Coordinates of C-alpha atoms in Angstrom, one line a residue:
M9 CA 35.3 8.4 -0.9
T10 CA 35.6 9.4 2.8
S11 CA 32.1 8.5 4.0
K12 CA 30.7 5.0 4.2
P13 CA 28.5 4.0 1.2
Y14 CA 25.7 2.9 3.6
P15 CA 23.6 4.4 6.4
A16 CA 25.4 4.2 9.8
H17 CA 22.6 2.4 11.5
W18 CA 23.2 -0.6 9.3
E19 CA 26.3 -1.4 11.3
S20 CA 24.3 -2.0 14.5
V21 CA 22.2 -4.7 12.9
A22 CA 24.4 -6.4 10.3
D23 CA 27.9 -7.4 9.4
L24 CA 28.7 -5.5 6.2
R25 CA 31.1 -6.1 3.3
V26 CA 31.8 -3.4 0.8
F27 CA 33.1 -4.5 -2.6
R28 CA 34.5 -2.0 -5.2
T29 CA 35.2 -3.0 -8.7
T30 CA 34.6 -2.0 -12.3
T31 CA 31.3 -2.8 -14.0
E32 CA 33.1 -5.2 -16.4
E33 CA 34.7 -7.2 -13.5
W34 CA 31.4 -7.3 -11.6
E35 CA 29.8 -9.1 -14.5
K36 CA 32.5 -11.7 -14.4
L37 CA 31.9 -12.4 -10.7
L38 CA 28.6 -14.2 -11.0
G39 CA 29.8 -17.4 -9.3
W40 CA 31.4 -15.4 -6.4
R41 CA 28.1 -13.5 -5.9
Q42 CA 26.1 -16.8 -5.8
D43 CA 28.5 -18.2 -3.3
M44 CA 28.1 -15.1 -1.1
R45 CA 24.3 -15.7 -1.1
R46 CA 24.7 -19.4 -0.3
R47 CA 26.8 -18.3 2.8
G48 CA 23.9 -16.1 4.0
W49 CA 25.1 -12.8 2.7
K50 CA 22.5 -10.6 0.9
L51 CA 23.3 -8.0 -1.7
L52 CA 21.9 -4.8 -0.1
R53 CA 22.9 -2.1 -2.5
V54 CA 24.8 -1.5 -5.7
S55 CA 25.8 2.0 -6.7
S56 CA 28.5 3.8 -8.7
D57 CA 31.2 6.0 -7.4
G58 CA 32.8 7.5 -10.5
P59 CA 34.3 4.7 -12.5
E60 CA 33.8 2.2 -9.7
L61 CA 30.8 0.0 -8.9
V62 CA 30.2 -0.2 -5.1
A63 CA 28.4 -3.3 -3.9
I64 CA 27.3 -3.8 -0.3
F65 CA 26.6 -7.2 1.1
G66 CA 25.1 -7.7 4.5
R67 CA 24.2 -10.5 6.9
T68 CA 22.2 -9.7 10.0
K69 CA 24.0 -10.3 13.3
A70 CA 21.3 -12.7 14.4
D71 CA 21.9 -14.8 11.2
R72 CA 25.7 -15.1 11.7
T73 CA 25.2 -17.2 14.9
T74 CA 23.3 -19.8 13.0
A75 CA 25.5 -19.9 9.8

């Protein structure tokens, strides 16, 4: 995939993390996803790209100064 899996304007307001994995592995990462939320990251989008699942986590740039 050459283009980013999110709109370009998201980068101006948030720090973003893109995570690619299989559906089976995603189900096993429940604890990791909960930890991301505790650290202030929100799950913004989950989509598929062929056999991969693509998850995008974001944290607004204003929030990172308080975290």
